[in-house]
Short mmCIF file of C-alpha atoms in Angstrom, two decimals:
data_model
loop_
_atom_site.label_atom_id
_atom_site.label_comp_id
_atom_site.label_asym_id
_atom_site.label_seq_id
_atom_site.Cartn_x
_atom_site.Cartn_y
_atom_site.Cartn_z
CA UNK A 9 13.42 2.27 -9.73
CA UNK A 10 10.33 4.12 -11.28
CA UNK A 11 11.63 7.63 -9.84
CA UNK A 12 15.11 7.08 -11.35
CA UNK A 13 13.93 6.11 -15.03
CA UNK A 14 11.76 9.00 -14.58
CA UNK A 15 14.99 11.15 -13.29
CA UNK A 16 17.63 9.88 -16.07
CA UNK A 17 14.36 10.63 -18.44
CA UNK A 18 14.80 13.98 -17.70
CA UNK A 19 18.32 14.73 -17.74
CA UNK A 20 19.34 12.98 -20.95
CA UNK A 21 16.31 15.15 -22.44
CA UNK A 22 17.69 18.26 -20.70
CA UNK A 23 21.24 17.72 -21.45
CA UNK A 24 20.44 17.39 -24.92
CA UNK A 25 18.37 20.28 -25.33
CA UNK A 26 20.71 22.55 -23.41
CA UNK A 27 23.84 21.09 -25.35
CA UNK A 28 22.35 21.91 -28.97
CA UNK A 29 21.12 25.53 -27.52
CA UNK A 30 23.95 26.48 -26.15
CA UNK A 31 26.23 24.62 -28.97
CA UNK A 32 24.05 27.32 -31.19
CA UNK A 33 25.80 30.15 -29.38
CA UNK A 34 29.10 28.88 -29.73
CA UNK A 35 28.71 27.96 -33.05
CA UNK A 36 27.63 31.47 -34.33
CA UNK A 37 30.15 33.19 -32.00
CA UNK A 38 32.64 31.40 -33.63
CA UNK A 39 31.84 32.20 -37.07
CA UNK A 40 31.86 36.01 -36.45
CA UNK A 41 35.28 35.66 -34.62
CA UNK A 42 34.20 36.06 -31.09
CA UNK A 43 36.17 34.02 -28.71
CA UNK A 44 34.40 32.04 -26.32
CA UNK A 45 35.42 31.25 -22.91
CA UNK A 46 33.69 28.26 -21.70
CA UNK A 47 30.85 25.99 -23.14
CA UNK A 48 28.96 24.16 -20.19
CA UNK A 49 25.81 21.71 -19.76
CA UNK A 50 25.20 21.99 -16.26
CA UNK A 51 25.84 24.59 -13.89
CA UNK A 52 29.18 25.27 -11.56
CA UNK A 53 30.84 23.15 -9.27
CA UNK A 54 32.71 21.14 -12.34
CA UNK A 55 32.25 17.56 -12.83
CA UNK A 56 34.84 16.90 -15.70
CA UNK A 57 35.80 19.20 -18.85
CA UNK A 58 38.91 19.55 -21.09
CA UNK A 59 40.44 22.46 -23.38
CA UNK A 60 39.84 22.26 -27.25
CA UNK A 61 41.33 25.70 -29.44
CA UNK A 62 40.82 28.05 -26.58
CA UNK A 63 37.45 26.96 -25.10
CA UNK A 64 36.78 24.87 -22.21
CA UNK A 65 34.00 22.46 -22.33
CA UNK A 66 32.51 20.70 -19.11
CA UNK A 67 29.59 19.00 -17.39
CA UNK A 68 28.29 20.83 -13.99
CA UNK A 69 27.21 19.03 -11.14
CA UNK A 70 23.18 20.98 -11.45
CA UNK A 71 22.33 19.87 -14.45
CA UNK A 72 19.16 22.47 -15.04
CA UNK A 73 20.25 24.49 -17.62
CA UNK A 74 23.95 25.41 -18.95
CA UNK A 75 26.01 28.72 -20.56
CA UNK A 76 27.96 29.96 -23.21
CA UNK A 77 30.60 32.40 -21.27
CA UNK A 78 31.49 34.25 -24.65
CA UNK A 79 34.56 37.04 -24.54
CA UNK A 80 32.84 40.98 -24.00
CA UNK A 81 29.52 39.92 -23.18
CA UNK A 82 27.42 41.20 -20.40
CA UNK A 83 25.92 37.75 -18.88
CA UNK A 84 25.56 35.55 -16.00
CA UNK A 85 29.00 35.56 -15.06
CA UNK A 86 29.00 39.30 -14.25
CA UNK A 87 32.59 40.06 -14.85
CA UNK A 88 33.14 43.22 -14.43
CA UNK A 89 36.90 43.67 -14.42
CA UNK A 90 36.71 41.85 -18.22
CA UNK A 91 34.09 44.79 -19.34
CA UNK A 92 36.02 47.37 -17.55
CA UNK A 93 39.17 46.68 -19.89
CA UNK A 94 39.47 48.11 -23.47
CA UNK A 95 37.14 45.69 -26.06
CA UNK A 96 38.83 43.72 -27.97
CA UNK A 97 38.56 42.95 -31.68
CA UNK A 98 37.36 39.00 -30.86
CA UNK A 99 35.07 40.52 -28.17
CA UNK A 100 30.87 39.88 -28.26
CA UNK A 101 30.77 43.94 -27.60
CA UNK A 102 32.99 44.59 -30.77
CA UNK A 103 31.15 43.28 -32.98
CA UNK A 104 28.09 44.62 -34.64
CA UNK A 105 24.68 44.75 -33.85
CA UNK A 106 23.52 42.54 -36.38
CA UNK A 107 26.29 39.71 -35.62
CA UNK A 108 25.62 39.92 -31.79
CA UNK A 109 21.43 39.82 -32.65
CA UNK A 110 22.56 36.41 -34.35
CA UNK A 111 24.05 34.88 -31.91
CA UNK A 112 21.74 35.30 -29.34
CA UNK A 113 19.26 33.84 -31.64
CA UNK A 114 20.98 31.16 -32.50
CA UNK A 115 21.07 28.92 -29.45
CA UNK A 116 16.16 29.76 -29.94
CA UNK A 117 16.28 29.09 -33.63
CA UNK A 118 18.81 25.32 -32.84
CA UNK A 119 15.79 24.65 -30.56
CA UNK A 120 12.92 25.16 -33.00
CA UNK A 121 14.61 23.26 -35.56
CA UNK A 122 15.48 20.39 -33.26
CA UNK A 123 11.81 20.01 -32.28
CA UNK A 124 10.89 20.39 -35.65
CA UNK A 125 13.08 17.79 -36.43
CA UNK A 126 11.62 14.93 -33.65
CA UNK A 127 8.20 15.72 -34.74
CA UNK A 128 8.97 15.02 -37.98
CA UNK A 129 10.71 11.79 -37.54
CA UNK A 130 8.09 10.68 -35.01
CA UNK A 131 5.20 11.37 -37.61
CA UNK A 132 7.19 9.25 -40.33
CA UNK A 133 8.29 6.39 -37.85
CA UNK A 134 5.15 6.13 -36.09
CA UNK A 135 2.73 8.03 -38.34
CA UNK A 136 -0.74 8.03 -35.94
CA UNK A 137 -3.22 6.21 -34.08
CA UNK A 138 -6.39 7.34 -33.05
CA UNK A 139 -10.33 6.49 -32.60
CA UNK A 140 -11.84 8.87 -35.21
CA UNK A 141 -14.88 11.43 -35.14
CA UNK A 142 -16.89 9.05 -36.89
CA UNK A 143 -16.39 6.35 -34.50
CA UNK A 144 -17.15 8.81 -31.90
CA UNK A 145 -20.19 9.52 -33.44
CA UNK A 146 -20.97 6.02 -33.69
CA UNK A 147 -20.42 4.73 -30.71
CA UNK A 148 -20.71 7.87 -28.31
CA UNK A 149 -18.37 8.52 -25.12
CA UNK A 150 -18.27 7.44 -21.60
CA UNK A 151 -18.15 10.71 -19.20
CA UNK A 152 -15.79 10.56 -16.56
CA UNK A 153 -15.85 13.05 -13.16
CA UNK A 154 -14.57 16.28 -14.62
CA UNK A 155 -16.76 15.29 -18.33
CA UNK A 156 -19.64 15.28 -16.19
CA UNK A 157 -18.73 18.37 -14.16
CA UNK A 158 -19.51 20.49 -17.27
CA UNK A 159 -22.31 18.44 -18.64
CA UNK A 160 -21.39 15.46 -20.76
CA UNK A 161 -22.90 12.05 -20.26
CA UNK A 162 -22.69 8.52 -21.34
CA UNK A 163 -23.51 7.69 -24.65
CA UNK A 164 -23.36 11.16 -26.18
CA UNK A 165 -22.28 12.06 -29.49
CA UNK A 166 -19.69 14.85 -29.99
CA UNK A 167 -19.90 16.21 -33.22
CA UNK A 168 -17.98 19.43 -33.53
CA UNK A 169 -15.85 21.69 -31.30
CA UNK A 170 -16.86 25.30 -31.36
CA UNK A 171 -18.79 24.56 -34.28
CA UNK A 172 -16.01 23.39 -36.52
CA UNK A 173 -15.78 19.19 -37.27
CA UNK A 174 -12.49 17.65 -35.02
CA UNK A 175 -10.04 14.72 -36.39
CA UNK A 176 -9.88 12.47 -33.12
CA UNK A 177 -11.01 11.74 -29.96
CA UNK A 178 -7.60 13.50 -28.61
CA UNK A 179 -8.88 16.89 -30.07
CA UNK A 180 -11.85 17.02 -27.80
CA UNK A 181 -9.14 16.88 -24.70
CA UNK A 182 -6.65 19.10 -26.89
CA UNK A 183 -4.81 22.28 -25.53
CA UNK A 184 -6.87 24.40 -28.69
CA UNK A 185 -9.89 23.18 -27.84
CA UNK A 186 -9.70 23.44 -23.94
CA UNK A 187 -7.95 27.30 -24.21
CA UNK A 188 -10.81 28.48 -26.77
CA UNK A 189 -13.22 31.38 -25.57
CA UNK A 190 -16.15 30.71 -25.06
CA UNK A 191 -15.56 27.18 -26.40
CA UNK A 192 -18.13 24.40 -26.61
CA UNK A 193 -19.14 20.72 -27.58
CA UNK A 194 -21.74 20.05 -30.04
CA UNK A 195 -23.10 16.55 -28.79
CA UNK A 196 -25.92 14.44 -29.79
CA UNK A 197 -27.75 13.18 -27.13
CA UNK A 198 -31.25 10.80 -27.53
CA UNK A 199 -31.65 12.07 -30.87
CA UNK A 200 -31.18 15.82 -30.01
CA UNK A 201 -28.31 18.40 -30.65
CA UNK A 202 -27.13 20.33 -27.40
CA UNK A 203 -24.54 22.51 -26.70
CA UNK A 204 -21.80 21.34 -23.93
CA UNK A 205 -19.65 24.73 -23.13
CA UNK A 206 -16.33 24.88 -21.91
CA UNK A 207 -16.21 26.33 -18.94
CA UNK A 208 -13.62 29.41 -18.38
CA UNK A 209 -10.57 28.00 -16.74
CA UNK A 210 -11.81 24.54 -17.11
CA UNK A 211 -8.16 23.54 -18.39
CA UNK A 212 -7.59 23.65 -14.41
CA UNK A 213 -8.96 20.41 -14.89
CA UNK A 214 -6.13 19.08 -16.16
CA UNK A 215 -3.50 19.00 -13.96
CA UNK A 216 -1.54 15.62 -15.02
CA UNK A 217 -1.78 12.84 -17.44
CA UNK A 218 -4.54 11.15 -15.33
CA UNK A 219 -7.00 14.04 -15.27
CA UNK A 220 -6.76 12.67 -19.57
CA UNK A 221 -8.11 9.56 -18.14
CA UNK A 222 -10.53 11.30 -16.18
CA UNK A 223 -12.10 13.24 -18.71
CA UNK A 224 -13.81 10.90 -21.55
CA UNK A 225 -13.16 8.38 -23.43
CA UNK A 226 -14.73 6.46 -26.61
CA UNK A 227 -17.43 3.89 -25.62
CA UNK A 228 -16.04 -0.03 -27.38
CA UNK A 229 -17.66 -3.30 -27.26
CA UNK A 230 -15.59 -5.86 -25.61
CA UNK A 231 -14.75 -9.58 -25.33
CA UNK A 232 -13.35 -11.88 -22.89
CA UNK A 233 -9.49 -11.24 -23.32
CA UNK A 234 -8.50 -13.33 -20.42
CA UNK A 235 -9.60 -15.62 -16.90
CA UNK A 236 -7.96 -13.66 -13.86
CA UNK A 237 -6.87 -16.34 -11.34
CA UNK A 238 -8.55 -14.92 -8.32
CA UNK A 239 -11.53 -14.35 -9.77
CA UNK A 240 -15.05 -15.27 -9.59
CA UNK A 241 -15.53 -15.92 -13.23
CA UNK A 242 -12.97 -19.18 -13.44
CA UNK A 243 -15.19 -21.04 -11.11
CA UNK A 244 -18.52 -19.67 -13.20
CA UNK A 245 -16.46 -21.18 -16.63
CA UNK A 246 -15.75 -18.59 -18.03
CA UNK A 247 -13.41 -18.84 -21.10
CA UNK A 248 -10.89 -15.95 -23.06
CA UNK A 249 -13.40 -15.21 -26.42
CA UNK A 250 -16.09 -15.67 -24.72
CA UNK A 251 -19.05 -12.71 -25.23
CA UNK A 252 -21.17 -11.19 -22.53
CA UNK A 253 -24.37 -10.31 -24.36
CA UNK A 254 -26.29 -9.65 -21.04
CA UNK A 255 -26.47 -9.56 -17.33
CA UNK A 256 -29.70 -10.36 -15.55
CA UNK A 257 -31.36 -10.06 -19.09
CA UNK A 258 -29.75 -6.83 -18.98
CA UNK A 259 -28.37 -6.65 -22.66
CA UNK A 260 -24.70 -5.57 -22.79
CA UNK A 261 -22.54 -4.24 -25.30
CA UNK A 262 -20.17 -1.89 -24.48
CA UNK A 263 -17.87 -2.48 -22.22
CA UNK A 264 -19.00 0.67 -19.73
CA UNK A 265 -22.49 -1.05 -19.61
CA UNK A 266 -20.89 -4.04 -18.32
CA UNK A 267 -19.07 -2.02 -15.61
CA UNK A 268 -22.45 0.00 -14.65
CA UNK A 269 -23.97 -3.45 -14.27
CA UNK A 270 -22.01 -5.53 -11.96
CA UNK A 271 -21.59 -1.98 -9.78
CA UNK A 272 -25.30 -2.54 -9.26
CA UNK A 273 -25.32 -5.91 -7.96
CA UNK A 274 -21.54 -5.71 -5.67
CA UNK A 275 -22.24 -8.54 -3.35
CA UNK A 276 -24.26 -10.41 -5.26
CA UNK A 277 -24.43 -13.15 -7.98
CA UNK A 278 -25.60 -12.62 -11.65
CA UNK A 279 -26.57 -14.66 -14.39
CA UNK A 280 -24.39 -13.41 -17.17
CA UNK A 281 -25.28 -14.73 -20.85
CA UNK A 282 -22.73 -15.44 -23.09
CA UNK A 283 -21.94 -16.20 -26.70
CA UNK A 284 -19.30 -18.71 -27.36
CA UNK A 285 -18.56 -20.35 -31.18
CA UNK A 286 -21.50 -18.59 -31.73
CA UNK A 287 -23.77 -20.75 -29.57
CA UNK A 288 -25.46 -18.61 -26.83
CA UNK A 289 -24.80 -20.51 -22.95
CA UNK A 290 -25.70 -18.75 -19.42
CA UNK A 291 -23.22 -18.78 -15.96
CA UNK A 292 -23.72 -17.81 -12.62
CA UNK A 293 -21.48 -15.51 -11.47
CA UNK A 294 -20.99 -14.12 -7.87
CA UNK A 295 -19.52 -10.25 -7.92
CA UNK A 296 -17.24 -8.95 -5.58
CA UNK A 297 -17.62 -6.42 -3.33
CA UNK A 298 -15.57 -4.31 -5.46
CA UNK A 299 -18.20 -4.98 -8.64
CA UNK A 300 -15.46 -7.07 -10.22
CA UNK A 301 -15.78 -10.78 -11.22
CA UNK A 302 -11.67 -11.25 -12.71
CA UNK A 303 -11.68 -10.73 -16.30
CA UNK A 304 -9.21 -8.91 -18.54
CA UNK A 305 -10.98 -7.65 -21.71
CA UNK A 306 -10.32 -6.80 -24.95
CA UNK A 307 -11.48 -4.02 -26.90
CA UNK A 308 -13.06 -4.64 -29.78
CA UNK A 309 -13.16 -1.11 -31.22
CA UNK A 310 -9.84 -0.58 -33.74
CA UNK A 311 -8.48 2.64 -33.93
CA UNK A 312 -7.82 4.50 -37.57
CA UNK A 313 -3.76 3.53 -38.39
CA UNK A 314 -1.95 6.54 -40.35
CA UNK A 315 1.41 6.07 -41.95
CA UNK A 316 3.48 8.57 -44.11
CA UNK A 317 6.11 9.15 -45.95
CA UNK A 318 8.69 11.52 -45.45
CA UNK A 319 7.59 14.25 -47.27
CA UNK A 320 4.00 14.00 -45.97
CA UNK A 321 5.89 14.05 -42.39
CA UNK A 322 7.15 17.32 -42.97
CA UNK A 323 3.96 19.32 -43.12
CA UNK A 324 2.75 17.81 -40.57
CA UNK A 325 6.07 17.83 -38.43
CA UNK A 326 6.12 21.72 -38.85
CA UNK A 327 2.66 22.34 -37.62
CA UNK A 328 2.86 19.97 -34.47
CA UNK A 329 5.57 21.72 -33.51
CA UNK A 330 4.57 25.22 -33.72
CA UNK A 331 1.59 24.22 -32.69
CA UNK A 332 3.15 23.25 -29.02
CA UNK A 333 4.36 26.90 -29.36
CA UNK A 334 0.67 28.81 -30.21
CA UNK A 335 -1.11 26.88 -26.91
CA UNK A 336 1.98 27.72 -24.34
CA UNK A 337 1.68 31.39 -25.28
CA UNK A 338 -1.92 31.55 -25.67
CA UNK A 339 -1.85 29.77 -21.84
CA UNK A 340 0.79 31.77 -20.75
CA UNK A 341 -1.86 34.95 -22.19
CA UNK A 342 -4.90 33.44 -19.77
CA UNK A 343 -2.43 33.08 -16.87
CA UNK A 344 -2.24 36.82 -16.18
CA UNK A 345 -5.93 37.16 -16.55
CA UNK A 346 -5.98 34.82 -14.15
CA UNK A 347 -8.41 32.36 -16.72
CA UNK A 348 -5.33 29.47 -16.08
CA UNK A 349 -4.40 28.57 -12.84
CA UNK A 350 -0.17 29.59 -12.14
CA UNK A 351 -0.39 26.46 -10.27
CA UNK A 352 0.15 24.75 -13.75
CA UNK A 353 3.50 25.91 -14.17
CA UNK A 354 5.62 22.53 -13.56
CA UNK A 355 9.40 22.66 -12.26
CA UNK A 356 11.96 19.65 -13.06
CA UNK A 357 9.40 17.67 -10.70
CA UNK A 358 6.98 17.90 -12.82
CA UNK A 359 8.47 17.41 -15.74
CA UNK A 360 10.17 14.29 -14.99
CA UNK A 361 6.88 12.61 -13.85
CA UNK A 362 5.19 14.05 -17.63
CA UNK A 363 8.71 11.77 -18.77
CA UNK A 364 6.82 8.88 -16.58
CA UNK A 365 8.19 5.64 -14.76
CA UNK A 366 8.75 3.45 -18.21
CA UNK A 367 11.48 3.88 -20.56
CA UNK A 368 9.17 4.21 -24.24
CA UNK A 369 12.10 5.91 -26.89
CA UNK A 370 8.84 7.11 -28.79
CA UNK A 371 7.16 8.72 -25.51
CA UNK A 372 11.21 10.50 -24.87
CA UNK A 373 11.24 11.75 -28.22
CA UNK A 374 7.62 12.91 -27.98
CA UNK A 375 8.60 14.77 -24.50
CA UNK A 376 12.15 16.01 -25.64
CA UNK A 377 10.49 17.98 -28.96
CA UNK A 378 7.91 19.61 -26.94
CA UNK A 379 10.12 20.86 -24.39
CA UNK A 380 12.13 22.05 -26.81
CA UNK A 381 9.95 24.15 -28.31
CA UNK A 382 8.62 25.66 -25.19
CA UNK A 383 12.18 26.03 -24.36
CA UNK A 384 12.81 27.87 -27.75
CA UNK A 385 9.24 30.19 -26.74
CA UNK A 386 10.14 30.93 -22.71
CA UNK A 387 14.02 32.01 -23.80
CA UNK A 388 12.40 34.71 -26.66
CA UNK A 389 10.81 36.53 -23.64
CA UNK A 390 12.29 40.10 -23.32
CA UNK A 391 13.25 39.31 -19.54
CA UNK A 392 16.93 39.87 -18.58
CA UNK A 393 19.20 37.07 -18.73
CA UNK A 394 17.12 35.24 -21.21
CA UNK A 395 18.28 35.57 -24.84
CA UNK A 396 15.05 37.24 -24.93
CA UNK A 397 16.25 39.72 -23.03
CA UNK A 398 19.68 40.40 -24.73
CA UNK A 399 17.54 40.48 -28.25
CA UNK A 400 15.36 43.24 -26.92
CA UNK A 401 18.11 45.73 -26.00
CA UNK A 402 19.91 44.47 -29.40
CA UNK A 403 16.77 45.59 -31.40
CA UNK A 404 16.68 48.58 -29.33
CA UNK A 405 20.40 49.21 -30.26
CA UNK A 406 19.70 48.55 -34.18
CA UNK A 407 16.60 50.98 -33.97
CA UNK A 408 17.97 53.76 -32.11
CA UNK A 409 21.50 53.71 -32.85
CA UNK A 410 23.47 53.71 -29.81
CA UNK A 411 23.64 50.92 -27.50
CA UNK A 412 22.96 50.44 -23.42
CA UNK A 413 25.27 51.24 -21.16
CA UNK A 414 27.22 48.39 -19.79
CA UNK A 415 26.26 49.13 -16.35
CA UNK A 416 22.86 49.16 -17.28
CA UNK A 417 23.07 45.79 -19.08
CA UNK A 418 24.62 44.63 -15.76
CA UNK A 419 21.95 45.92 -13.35
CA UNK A 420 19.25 44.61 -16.00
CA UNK A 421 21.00 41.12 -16.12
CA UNK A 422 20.96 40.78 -12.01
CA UNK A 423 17.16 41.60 -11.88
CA UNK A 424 16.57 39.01 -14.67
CA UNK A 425 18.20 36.43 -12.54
CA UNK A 426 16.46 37.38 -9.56
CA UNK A 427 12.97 36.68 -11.36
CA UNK A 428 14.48 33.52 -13.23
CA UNK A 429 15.33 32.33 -9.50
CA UNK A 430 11.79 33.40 -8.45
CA UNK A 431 10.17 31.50 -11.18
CA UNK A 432 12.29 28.28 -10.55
CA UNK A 433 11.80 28.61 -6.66
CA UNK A 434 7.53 29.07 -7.21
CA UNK A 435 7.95 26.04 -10.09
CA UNK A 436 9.98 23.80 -7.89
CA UNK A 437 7.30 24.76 -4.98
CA UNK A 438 4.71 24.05 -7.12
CA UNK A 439 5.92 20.75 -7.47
CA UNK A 440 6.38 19.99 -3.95
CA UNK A 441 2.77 20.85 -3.32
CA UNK A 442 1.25 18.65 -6.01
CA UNK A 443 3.44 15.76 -4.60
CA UNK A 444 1.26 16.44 -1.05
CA UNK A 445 -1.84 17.42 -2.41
CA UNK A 446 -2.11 14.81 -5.28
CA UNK A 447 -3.04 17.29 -7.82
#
């Protein structure tokens, strides 16, 4: 069940990303008079599709992408015989350079603004939630593996990123932050200001949503949220509200200490003291072998609660969504120096497990505007058979005045698809290998 929410995840996002981009085409060949052919989300064989005023519309049975087939265009389809003929006044090649350019822009600049649009809406719906820089400050962090890889330790105090104050405990893990040169963590440790530095390539780190986990996170007093059945604490009377002050005269307070505490004594039994309608009682309680004694807690710590109005989610909107835009290219830029790992790149795989195994509309939405963004960025490469690709040799056209020959717009079209079909094949690969390895 989890792999197929995570699979219908993905295609409703894809299918409604590809049928806006490539209803962008048709919609701009159609108001400059070209005809157009066929309008598809999905790739060949046909699933189902009708006729409407000269186009047909269907659904393909791959469902990774989809096409505009417009009238005098060189593209995927590779007809030859159709370029061969004499153009036609409703043809793509009749037209001029300026009407073609927008058209092939179209389908990019339907993607921007529907990302634009879902960040906005999910900033005024849901405006934000996070544990702020000052309660960072206050309470200090707990260092998981890779935090402690480059340095950081429980209970310090992260004050700026490369020397300039943060929002949120999510910009400390943030693509700007981890893709910055020479980039580094002011902290506070024992009274003392260090420097943390961000190792080169140390977005590596973070292949998946639980290398997030893995990282930091904000230290938080606790409280007894609820008795597990199974546990050791039921038997030791432990009730939900109940306060662990200390363990073994140990004083506790965050909820990390508590952790670090009954991992010292696995196997054993503690005397745990406790503050209950603010009278102050003490239980013995024996701890697993797994340091556990079957409490759910509750975190004590509340996070900062944002809401906006509409025009205050515009702004904001806007620069989340370009924003998506900045770190993919500025990854994409440390790829070929080798600084990020290609291993990152993620094929439908991957980007159905980011979707995850639970249906949340706001997580979808969240997922859908991203990838439509990147989406919007990866097709404005100059590669062949990208838009990218087809805007390059119309600027080209524009500048210089004459136009490519057909038969080199067809030879430049097949090598395009030959690296688009390399790039999907290493992606997909990728994928496979992270499903073995873990990673």
């Amino acid at each position: 069940m989890d792999t197929l929410i995570m699979v219908a995840q993905l295609l409703l996002g894809l299918s409604i990303l590809v049928g806006l981009h490539e209803m962008g085409h048709l919609l701009a060949a159609k108001l400059f008079g070209m005809k157009v052919e066929k309008f598809s989300i999905g790739f060949p064989p046909k699933i189902a599709g009708f006729q409407w005023k000269g186009t047909e519309y269907s659904i393909g049975a791959i469902p990774l992408g989809g096409f505009v087939k417009i009238s005098g265009m060189v593209d995927e389809s590779l007809d030859a015989q159709q370029m061969a003929s004499e153009p036609q006044p409703w043809e793509f090649r009749s037209k001029p350079a300026w009407q073609r350019l927008i058209v092939m822009l179209a389908g990019i600049i339907v993607n921007v603004v529907a990302g634009i649009v879902v960040f906005v809406f999910l900033v005024y719906n849901n405006g934000e939630t996070y544990y702020s820089r000052d309660q960072v400050i206050e309470h200090g962090i707990v260092a998981y593996d890779i935090g402690e890889q480059i340095g950081l330790q429980k209970g310090d105090k992260i004050l700026d990123i490369n020397g300039m104050p943060y929002e949120s405990l999510n910009d400390i893990s943030s693509g700007d932050a981890l893709l910055s040169s020479d980039g580094y963590y002011t902290i506070e440790r024992d009274g003392e200001r260090m420097k943390i530095s961000i190792p080169r390539g140390f977005i590596n780190s973070f292949s998946n949503e639980e290398s997030i986990s893995n990282f930091i996170q904000i230290r938080f007093p606790f409280a007894v949220l609820d008795i597990l059945p199974d546990g050791t604490a039921k038997d030791a009377g432990l009730q939900a509200g109940d306060k662990i002050l200390a363990v073994n005269d140990t004083e506790i307070y965050y909820f990390d200490e508590l952790q670090a505490a009954l991992e010292a004594n696995k196997g054993e039994e503690v005397e745990l003291t406790l503050e209950r309608d603010r009278q102050e009682l003490l239980a013995q309680v024996p701890v697993s072998e797994q340091g556990t004694i079957g409490i759910a807690v509750e975190n004590l710590l509340k996070p900062v609660k944002k809401t906006y109005s509409f025009a205050q989610s515009i702004p904001i909107g806007v620069e989340r969504a370009f924003s998506v835009v900045i770190i993919n290219a500025r990854a994409m830029g440390k790829m070929f120096t080798g600084e990020v790992s290609a291993k990152n790149v993620s094929g439908p795989i991957g980007m159905a497990k980011i979707y995850g195994s639970t249906w949340d509309w706001a997580k979808f939405w969240s997922i859908t505007g991203l990838i439509s963004m990147i989406l919007a960025f990866m097709n404005l490469l100059p590669i062949p058979a990208l838009d990218g690709g087809h805007v390059m040799f119309l600027l080209y056209e524009m500048v210089s005045g004459r136009s490519p020959s057909d038969r080199f717009l067809e030879n430049a079209q097949k090598v395009g698809m030959v690296l688009l079909l390399a790039i999907m094949v290493f992606a997909i690969g990728n994928d496979i290998l992270k499903l073995f390895t873990g990673t």
